[in-house]
Amino acid sequence: MGETFRELAGDIWTVWEKDLRVWMKKPFVAISRALIFPLVYLLIFANAFGGTLYDLPIAVVDLDGGAESLQIIGNLQNSRTVKIHSIPSYEEALELFKARQVYAIVLIPAGAGQINVILDQSSPQVSSAITGSITNSALAQRGMTIDIRKDVHYARGASYLDFLTPGVIIQTIAMGALFSGGVSLLFEKQLGVFNQLLVAPISKTAIILGKILSAVTQSMVSGLAAVVIAVLLGAKIRTGLSGFFFLILLMFLVSFCFLGLGIAMTAYISDFQAWMMTMQLIILPLWFVSGTFYPIESIVWWLKPIATISPMTYATNAARNIMIRGFEFSSIATDLGILALIGFGMLIFGIKSFRRSVE
Amino acid sequence: MPKIAVEASGLSKKFGQFDAVKSIDFSVKEGEIFGFLGPNGAGKSTTINMLTTLLPVTGGRVTVSGFDVSRNPEEVRKRICLISQEGSADGDLTAEENLIFYGKLYHVPKNDLSGRVKRALSFVNLSEKKDVRVRFFSGGMRRRLEIAKVFVSDPKIVFLDEPTIGLDPQSREMIWKKVFEINRKSGITIFITTHYMQEAEALCNRIAIIDKGKIIAIGTPNELKKSIGISEICEFAVNERGEAPLENLLKRRGFSPELLSKGRMRVLSKKEGSEKIVSSDAKKAGASVSEFQTRRPNMEDVFLYYTGHDVRDSDSDGAQLTRNLAKNIRGG
């Protein structure tokens, strides 16, 4: 009996030791596997979804110009939640609001005693934080009763599901592009299927463009499926045909970004585990700081650079503006431009790395 | 004068500091089956990858079907078919789907494609399995499907990289038969790499022995066998008492006798009729001999002679003895 037990223990030890030996042969995979979750969850979650929103841009149109209204504006200025842009006319403020350069308009009409707040509820947290900040500033004005009238211009009653949906669709596209572009290429290379393409009398351009096209098709199908699922789950989409057209365009650009990344990674990393680790190390932080789960205004300063270079930030913002607020070209123009730049840049980078790896 | 299918001169490949192929020269005639025989890591796959444009050439030059591999890779690709060790079929597609895809890659005319695929599948006896996904195929079936590609794209030269590695004897023989048929029926040139002596001998018109990146000998199997200067290898049983005196006699004769296990002895003879000579020597030495087994040298002996080591480089009893044989032949 004891002998059997000793033998079993020895065998367990043998199996254990062999696996650890393999594990230590790939330090990159081992280290990143050990670090990835604590790093991503503690560092990024805690600092990206801290719950405190800073510097939300709002427009203030002061038609009264009296001492009380100046004081209320002064109170608002002291609040760290909002960042005030003083705009002389309501029409001008509306233009900025339409383009979502300001998230709300505070209109103080002549004769004081009243404040009109024009809101955009496409981000529920942002809109309630702004409302709270304005209410506090008005209440701080002692000895006065101020009537605050709220008027929701965009996305009345948008839910968190509505808020979450655009970012999830973007992420679905991104993952789809990374996988159908990168992983399938990686497998074909390992299995020798890829060599069949390389010895065939077709050009490298045809190979790579064919691969890209198929990956784009796959990721677009999964992205559109995500839209359908979101709608079935009750997410409201408030856009017409032109908005939908731009949404599709957006999805294409996102798939270009991550397809390029996937292809480039495959050119440099041939080990499947290392590939997966690298992918997670890149894509999870990019996603978590993109503003999908919580407004981007809540992330700490040292995560902002990641948000700035992440194509998902622009894509999520633009998708949200289209899907929740209803389509206004001015509200997505900048995002679309930046995204196109990153998208085509990454695609070219991917193609170049691929060519270098096969020639 | 037959045309040349492959011509290499000074062909070399360096990976960093490592010379995988060291300035090799050879030519393959159109319509022949030419084999690269050598152990794993000898540079066979590297060479085939250069010939099929998968790896850039780092020294010398090589033409395939008249086109320089470095300068006109597209023209070369149009005329070749590569059947690689790993196989190239996509496991998620059926046998038929794989071949149709292959035909499209080679721009087979549409109206011709389905007919060619049908014929190809029946040639390798896979017609009934045409709708089965390749991931469910056995190793032998996969290899046959690879061979079917030849009938779809109709190449001038077929490159087979270790075509029967890991296959059971029946599958191996089936592959050999198919390769023969391709060569006979269509006159397609076949370039094959292998580390199986038997395979090289059974299939190839000419063989190049490659070891450590260099070609050591080229010739037909018969030429190569003749080149080692031994015409017979004779094994027999000898009684214990007669062992020593017989060994002495045979040694003087230049027969390089060797004691094997279980009272058996082996001699190498430059002339035929070794059995008679051994018998008469045994009489003189007072030894009794029986159970003669006489054979001609095979490729294994040839390989040993030229490389000084066994193709598997194993230390089995037989390998050890044959190493001595190589030493004896060379010394004598």
PDB file of C-alpha atoms in Angstrom, chain A residues 188 190-193 195-202 204 358-359, chain B residues 52 54 77-78 82 86-90 101-102 105-107 149:
ATOM      1  CA  GLU A 188      -2.262  27.840 -41.553  1.00  0.00           C
ATOM      2  CA  GLN A 190       1.905  25.943 -38.568  1.00  0.00           C
ATOM      3  CA  LEU A 191      -0.024  23.301 -40.480  1.00  0.00           C
ATOM      4  CA  GLY A 192       1.651  23.874 -43.823  1.00  0.00           C
ATOM      5  CA  VAL A 193      -1.592  24.966 -45.469  1.00  0.00           C
ATOM      6  CA  ASN A 195       2.930  26.982 -47.937  1.00  0.00           C
ATOM      7  CA  GLN A 196       0.462  25.739 -50.520  1.00  0.00           C
ATOM      8  CA  LEU A 197      -0.513  29.358 -51.142  1.00  0.00           C
ATOM      9  CA  LEU A 198       3.112  30.474 -51.286  1.00  0.00           C
ATOM     10  CA  VAL A 199       4.117  27.911 -53.932  1.00  0.00           C
ATOM     11  CA  ALA A 200       1.007  28.541 -56.010  1.00  0.00           C
ATOM     12  CA  PRO A 201       1.295  30.797 -59.074  1.00  0.00           C
ATOM     13  CA  ILE A 202      -0.562  33.659 -57.418  1.00  0.00           C
ATOM     14  CA  LYS A 204       1.607  37.703 -52.487  1.00  0.00           C
ATOM     15  CA  VAL A 358       7.227  35.640 -46.442  1.00  0.00           C
ATOM     16  CA  GLU A 359       9.874  37.057 -48.740  1.00  0.00           C
TER      17      GLU A 359
ATOM     18  CA  THR B  52      10.092  25.466 -54.912  1.00  0.00           C
ATOM     19  CA  LEU B  54       9.759  28.976 -50.570  1.00  0.00           C
ATOM     20  CA  ARG B  77       5.548  28.116 -59.503  1.00  0.00           C
ATOM     21  CA  LYS B  78       3.317  27.669 -62.541  1.00  0.00           C
ATOM     22  CA  LEU B  82       4.933  20.573 -53.980  1.00  0.00           C
ATOM     23  CA  GLU B  86       3.131  18.392 -43.262  1.00  0.00           C
ATOM     24  CA  GLY B  87       0.578  18.212 -46.038  1.00  0.00           C
ATOM     25  CA  SER B  88      -1.272  21.211 -47.311  1.00  0.00           C
ATOM     26  CA  ALA B  89      -4.932  20.262 -47.171  1.00  0.00           C
ATOM     27  CA  ASP B  90      -7.197  22.278 -44.911  1.00  0.00           C
ATOM     28  CA  PHE B 101      -9.477  25.233 -54.181  1.00  0.00           C
ATOM     29  CA  TYR B 102      -6.139  23.880 -55.340  1.00  0.00           C
ATOM     30  CA  LEU B 105      -5.051  28.500 -57.317  1.00  0.00           C
ATOM     31  CA  TYR B 106      -3.492  27.037 -60.462  1.00  0.00           C
ATOM     32  CA  HIS B 107      -6.028  28.674 -62.769  1.00  0.00           C
ATOM     33  CA  LYS B 149      -3.126  17.462 -56.524  1.00  0.00           C
TER      34      LYS B 149
END
